[in-house]
Structures are given as C-alpha cells and as structure tokens.
Amino acid sequence: GILAAITACVPRGKKLRMGRNAHKSALNAVTLGGIIPQYVYPEFLPQAGISGAISPVDVRIALDAAPDIRCVFLTSPTYEGVISDIAAIADICHARGAILIVDEAHGAPLGFGAFPKSAIRCGADISIQSVHKTLGSLTQTALLHISGPRADRERLRKMLTVYQTSSPSYVLMASIDE
C-alpha cells in the first residue's frame, strides 16, 4: 500500500516531504519511483528515548521552504504509539495543494470505541493500515483507504496492480473480514 500510494502520488524526479522516521517501505518507494526525499524530523522525547510526533509547524515550515512539493508522507501512530496532529497537518497540506499520505500501520483500531480518530477522519487523503499488527488478521494483511479528490484514483489502482500479487490469498482476505 505504501509503495503504491507514494509512487501513484509523486511523479518520477519530483520531491516528497516525508517524516525521517518512515518505514523502509517508504524509502523503497522513493528508490523505485525515482523520487527525491526531503525530510521533516519528529520531535525527540528524551524521557522515553524515542521519536515523538511530527509537528504541524515543522510541516508548514518545510512546505513553505519547498513550495514545489505536492505530497507529504508521515507515520502516525508510530510503532511506540505516538500520534501526530493529522488534522492540523492535513489542513496545512491542503492549503498548499499537497496530498497527505499517512502510514497508519499501527493504527487499524483508530476510530473504534474510545480510540482517537483515524487519519482519514482527520483529513488525510490516503492511509494504509496493517490489519495484522493491531487487529486479529493473518500476517501480511493491510488496507489502503482513500478519501477526497486530491489523489488520482486511477493512477493508484494502476500502481496497486504493479505491487500486488495477481494471485491473492483468499485465506488472508477472509482473515481481514473475520
């Protein structure tokens, strides 16, 4: 999902503003897509020794410094459970004509019960959730969500066919449903 989303939204030779704490799949998408990464760094939480959230202010400053960037990629929540202010970041991206893609791999339960809202509900254009990480499906199952008109759905469908298998496992798909 991450490979398809990034390569569908960022043309070859163009720039992507991405969180420095991105999963290696995002770095692989940059390599495969001939994309130029420009990083925004999460805050550091010294008391926990981990990276924190990506600041909306830092995203605004980063986009102002490179007005040609039309796509931002962030991880929220992180492996440690840190959630960035996706609603504020989405507003900043959209005001500058940029698409927001969120790696929400560890956030599949978001939006249910007492959990915070999901990235899509907060205004992200695309989010990818690894259902197997935080819900009860089999390993290697994930969902890609798209909202709004900014991302090219046909291009995204095409890129999904590039990266997905042509022989999906019905056992894996059924585990998502279950």
mmCIF file of C-alpha atoms in Angstrom:
data_model
loop_
_atom_site.group_PDB
_atom_site.id
_atom_site.type_symbol
_atom_site.label_atom_id
_atom_site.label_comp_id
_atom_site.label_asym_id
_atom_site.label_seq_id
_atom_site.Cartn_x
_atom_site.Cartn_y
_atom_site.Cartn_z
ATOM 1 C CA GLY A 1 0.000 0.000 0.000
ATOM 2 C CA ILE A 2 2.796 2.428 0.861
ATOM 3 C CA LEU A 3 4.704 1.658 -2.335
ATOM 4 C CA ALA A 4 1.576 2.162 -4.443
ATOM 5 C CA ALA A 5 0.428 5.324 -2.653
ATOM 6 C CA ILE A 6 3.752 7.120 -2.890
ATOM 7 C CA THR A 7 4.551 6.148 -6.471
ATOM 8 C CA ALA A 8 0.983 6.993 -7.538
ATOM 9 C CA CYS A 9 1.093 10.463 -5.973
ATOM 10 C CA VAL A 10 4.656 11.599 -6.691
ATOM 11 C CA PRO A 11 5.915 11.655 -10.288
ATOM 12 C CA ARG A 12 9.416 10.422 -11.078
ATOM 13 C CA GLY A 13 12.004 13.118 -10.411
ATOM 14 C CA LYS A 14 9.704 15.113 -8.108
ATOM 15 C CA LYS A 15 10.075 15.714 -4.371
ATOM 16 C CA LEU A 16 8.330 14.070 -1.440
ATOM 17 C CA ARG A 17 8.326 15.641 2.018
ATOM 18 C CA MET A 18 8.471 12.715 4.408
ATOM 19 C CA GLY A 19 8.955 12.030 8.074
ATOM 20 C CA ARG A 20 12.501 10.906 8.871
ATOM 21 C CA ASN A 21 11.003 8.103 10.948
ATOM 22 C CA ALA A 22 9.320 6.496 7.919
ATOM 23 C CA HIS A 23 9.251 2.737 7.430
ATOM 24 C CA LYS A 24 11.710 1.269 4.943
ATOM 25 C CA SER A 25 8.829 0.597 2.539
ATOM 26 C CA ALA A 26 8.521 4.374 2.055
ATOM 27 C CA LEU A 27 12.245 4.597 1.341
ATOM 28 C CA ASN A 28 11.847 1.722 -1.128
ATOM 29 C CA ALA A 29 9.027 3.628 -2.852
ATOM 30 C CA VAL A 30 11.301 6.662 -3.145
ATOM 31 C CA THR A 31 14.022 4.493 -4.711
ATOM 32 C CA LEU A 32 11.711 2.615 -7.063
ATOM 33 C CA GLY A 33 9.858 5.762 -8.088
ATOM 34 C CA GLY A 34 12.919 7.918 -8.712
ATOM 35 C CA ILE A 35 11.573 10.360 -6.122
ATOM 36 C CA ILE A 36 13.627 12.955 -4.254
ATOM 37 C CA PRO A 37 13.024 12.703 -0.486
ATOM 38 C CA GLN A 38 13.116 15.786 1.700
ATOM 39 C CA TYR A 39 12.749 15.089 5.381
ATOM 40 C CA VAL A 40 10.850 16.581 8.263
ATOM 41 C CA TYR A 41 12.049 15.349 11.633
ATOM 42 C CA PRO A 42 9.885 14.211 14.542
ATOM 43 C CA GLU A 43 10.490 15.739 17.922
ATOM 44 C CA PHE A 44 12.696 13.687 20.228
ATOM 45 C CA LEU A 45 11.264 12.566 23.586
ATOM 46 C CA PRO A 46 14.362 12.303 25.798
ATOM 47 C CA GLN A 47 12.489 10.930 28.814
ATOM 48 C CA ALA A 48 11.364 7.942 26.724
ATOM 49 C CA GLY A 49 14.346 7.825 24.357
ATOM 50 C CA ILE A 50 12.080 7.703 21.299
ATOM 51 C CA SER A 51 10.935 9.903 18.451
ATOM 52 C CA GLY A 52 7.731 11.787 19.105
ATOM 53 C CA ALA A 53 5.193 13.416 16.842
ATOM 54 C CA ILE A 54 5.764 15.383 13.665
ATOM 55 C CA SER A 55 4.876 18.999 14.427
ATOM 56 C CA PRO A 56 2.343 20.759 12.190
ATOM 57 C CA VAL A 57 4.545 23.862 12.456
ATOM 58 C CA ASP A 58 7.526 21.911 11.126
ATOM 59 C CA VAL A 59 5.418 20.630 8.206
ATOM 60 C CA ARG A 60 4.289 24.188 7.416
ATOM 61 C CA ILE A 61 7.868 25.489 7.538
ATOM 62 C CA ALA A 62 9.083 22.585 5.379
ATOM 63 C CA LEU A 63 6.387 23.142 2.739
ATOM 64 C CA ASP A 64 6.964 26.900 2.739
ATOM 65 C CA ALA A 65 10.666 26.218 2.109
ATOM 66 C CA ALA A 66 9.864 23.995 -0.895
ATOM 67 C CA PRO A 67 6.605 25.175 -2.497
ATOM 68 C CA ASP A 68 7.014 22.706 -5.381
ATOM 69 C CA ILE A 69 6.337 19.728 -3.095
ATOM 70 C CA ARG A 70 2.862 18.316 -3.690
ATOM 71 C CA CYS A 71 2.892 15.294 -1.377
ATOM 72 C CA VAL A 72 3.663 14.666 2.298
ATOM 73 C CA PHE A 73 4.151 11.206 3.833
ATOM 74 C CA LEU A 74 4.033 10.669 7.615
ATOM 75 C CA THR A 75 3.851 7.764 10.054
ATOM 76 C CA SER A 76 1.117 8.078 12.688
ATOM 77 C CA PRO A 77 0.833 6.342 15.023
ATOM 78 C CA THR A 78 4.427 5.297 15.322
ATOM 79 C CA TYR A 79 5.495 1.839 16.481
ATOM 80 C CA GLU A 80 5.554 3.274 20.001
ATOM 81 C CA GLY A 81 2.023 4.662 19.677
ATOM 82 C CA VAL A 82 2.828 8.347 19.155
ATOM 83 C CA ILE A 83 0.112 10.097 17.148
ATOM 84 C CA SER A 84 0.787 13.321 15.235
ATOM 85 C CA ASP A 85 -1.828 16.057 14.819
ATOM 86 C CA ILE A 86 -3.027 14.756 11.460
ATOM 87 C CA ALA A 87 -5.987 17.170 11.275
ATOM 88 C CA ALA A 88 -3.720 20.222 11.536
ATOM 89 C CA ILE A 89 -1.147 18.707 9.166
ATOM 90 C CA ALA A 90 -3.872 17.843 6.618
ATOM 91 C CA ASP A 91 -5.126 21.445 6.714
ATOM 92 C CA ILE A 92 -1.592 22.735 6.099
ATOM 93 C CA CYS A 93 -1.001 20.289 3.230
ATOM 94 C CA HIS A 94 -4.308 21.018 1.551
ATOM 95 C CA ALA A 95 -3.880 24.786 1.847
ATOM 96 C CA ARG A 96 -0.659 24.344 -0.170
ATOM 97 C CA GLY A 97 -2.129 21.922 -2.704
ATOM 98 C CA ALA A 98 -0.323 18.890 -1.272
ATOM 99 C CA ILE A 99 -1.633 15.366 -0.781
ATOM 100 C CA LEU A 100 -1.218 13.816 2.682
ATOM 101 C CA ILE A 101 -0.424 10.094 2.873
ATOM 102 C CA VAL A 102 -0.303 8.526 6.340
ATOM 103 C CA ASP A 103 1.355 5.235 7.208
ATOM 104 C CA GLU A 104 -1.153 4.184 9.842
ATOM 105 C CA ALA A 105 0.208 0.642 10.095
ATOM 106 C CA HIS A 106 -0.203 0.501 13.853
ATOM 107 C CA GLY A 107 -3.478 2.415 13.828
ATOM 108 C CA ALA A 108 -6.045 -0.034 12.466
ATOM 109 C CA PRO A 109 -8.153 0.264 15.661
ATOM 110 C CA LEU A 110 -8.271 4.068 15.397
ATOM 111 C CA GLY A 111 -11.800 5.364 15.085
ATOM 112 C CA PHE A 112 -13.338 2.498 17.044
ATOM 113 C CA GLY A 113 -14.665 2.950 20.578
ATOM 114 C CA ALA A 114 -12.532 5.227 22.744
ATOM 115 C CA PHE A 115 -9.614 5.343 20.293
ATOM 116 C CA PRO A 116 -8.754 8.670 18.610
ATOM 117 C CA LYS A 117 -10.000 9.363 15.071
ATOM 118 C CA SER A 118 -8.279 7.667 12.146
ATOM 119 C CA ALA A 119 -6.054 9.610 9.749
ATOM 120 C CA ILE A 120 -8.766 9.563 7.070
ATOM 121 C CA ARG A 121 -11.291 11.027 9.535
ATOM 122 C CA CYS A 122 -8.695 13.708 10.348
ATOM 123 C CA GLY A 123 -8.336 14.742 6.701
ATOM 124 C CA ALA A 124 -5.592 12.532 5.266
ATOM 125 C CA ASP A 125 -6.035 11.772 1.583
ATOM 126 C CA ILE A 126 -4.649 8.226 1.791
ATOM 127 C CA SER A 127 -3.875 5.994 4.750
ATOM 128 C CA ILE A 128 -2.500 2.492 4.921
ATOM 129 C CA GLN A 129 -3.315 0.249 7.897
ATOM 130 C CA SER A 130 -1.628 -3.069 8.618
ATOM 131 C CA VAL A 131 -4.556 -5.025 9.963
ATOM 132 C CA HIS A 132 -2.294 -7.861 11.134
ATOM 133 C CA LYS A 133 -0.328 -5.619 13.511
ATOM 134 C CA THR A 134 -3.052 -4.368 15.823
ATOM 135 C CA LEU A 135 -6.154 -6.385 14.916
ATOM 136 C CA GLY A 136 -6.637 -10.122 14.593
ATOM 137 C CA SER A 137 -5.975 -10.904 10.938
ATOM 138 C CA LEU A 138 -3.202 -13.019 9.464
ATOM 139 C CA THR A 139 0.259 -11.604 8.801
ATOM 140 C CA GLN A 140 0.720 -9.507 5.641
ATOM 141 C CA THR A 141 -2.840 -8.187 5.533
ATOM 142 C CA ALA A 142 -3.415 -4.473 5.144
ATOM 143 C CA LEU A 143 -5.960 -1.922 3.994
ATOM 144 C CA LEU A 144 -5.495 1.168 1.866
ATOM 145 C CA HIS A 145 -8.043 3.952 2.425
ATOM 146 C CA ILE A 146 -8.546 6.922 0.132
ATOM 147 C CA SER A 147 -10.665 9.999 0.710
ATOM 148 C CA GLY A 148 -11.421 13.103 -1.266
ATOM 149 C CA PRO A 149 -10.494 14.180 -4.791
ATOM 150 C CA ARG A 150 -6.775 15.021 -4.447
ATOM 151 C CA ALA A 151 -5.199 11.635 -5.151
ATOM 152 C CA ASP A 152 -5.540 10.206 -8.656
ATOM 153 C CA ARG A 153 -7.562 7.031 -8.056
ATOM 154 C CA GLU A 154 -6.870 5.555 -11.491
ATOM 155 C CA ARG A 155 -3.121 6.018 -11.048
ATOM 156 C CA LEU A 156 -3.382 4.483 -7.577
ATOM 157 C CA ARG A 157 -5.261 1.469 -8.977
ATOM 158 C CA LYS A 158 -2.565 1.059 -11.632
ATOM 159 C CA MET A 159 0.246 1.219 -9.071
ATOM 160 C CA LEU A 160 -1.552 -1.298 -6.852
ATOM 161 C CA THR A 161 -1.517 -3.748 -9.769
ATOM 162 C CA VAL A 162 2.231 -3.161 -10.110
ATOM 163 C CA TYR A 163 2.960 -4.094 -6.490
ATOM 164 C CA GLN A 164 0.195 -6.554 -5.604
ATOM 165 C CA THR A 165 0.210 -10.200 -6.495
ATOM 166 C CA SER A 166 -2.010 -11.382 -9.319
ATOM 167 C CA SER A 167 -2.895 -14.425 -7.172
ATOM 168 C CA PRO A 168 -4.264 -13.092 -3.873
ATOM 169 C CA SER A 169 -4.770 -15.445 -0.965
ATOM 170 C CA TYR A 170 -8.428 -15.846 -0.109
ATOM 171 C CA VAL A 171 -7.388 -17.127 3.311
ATOM 172 C CA LEU A 172 -5.625 -13.801 4.002
ATOM 173 C CA MET A 173 -8.541 -11.760 2.647
ATOM 174 C CA ALA A 174 -11.014 -13.773 4.738
ATOM 175 C CA SER A 175 -8.918 -13.109 7.848
ATOM 176 C CA ILE A 176 -9.416 -9.364 7.302
ATOM 177 C CA ASP A 177 -13.178 -9.876 7.070
ATOM 178 C CA GLU A 178 -13.151 -12.054 10.168
#
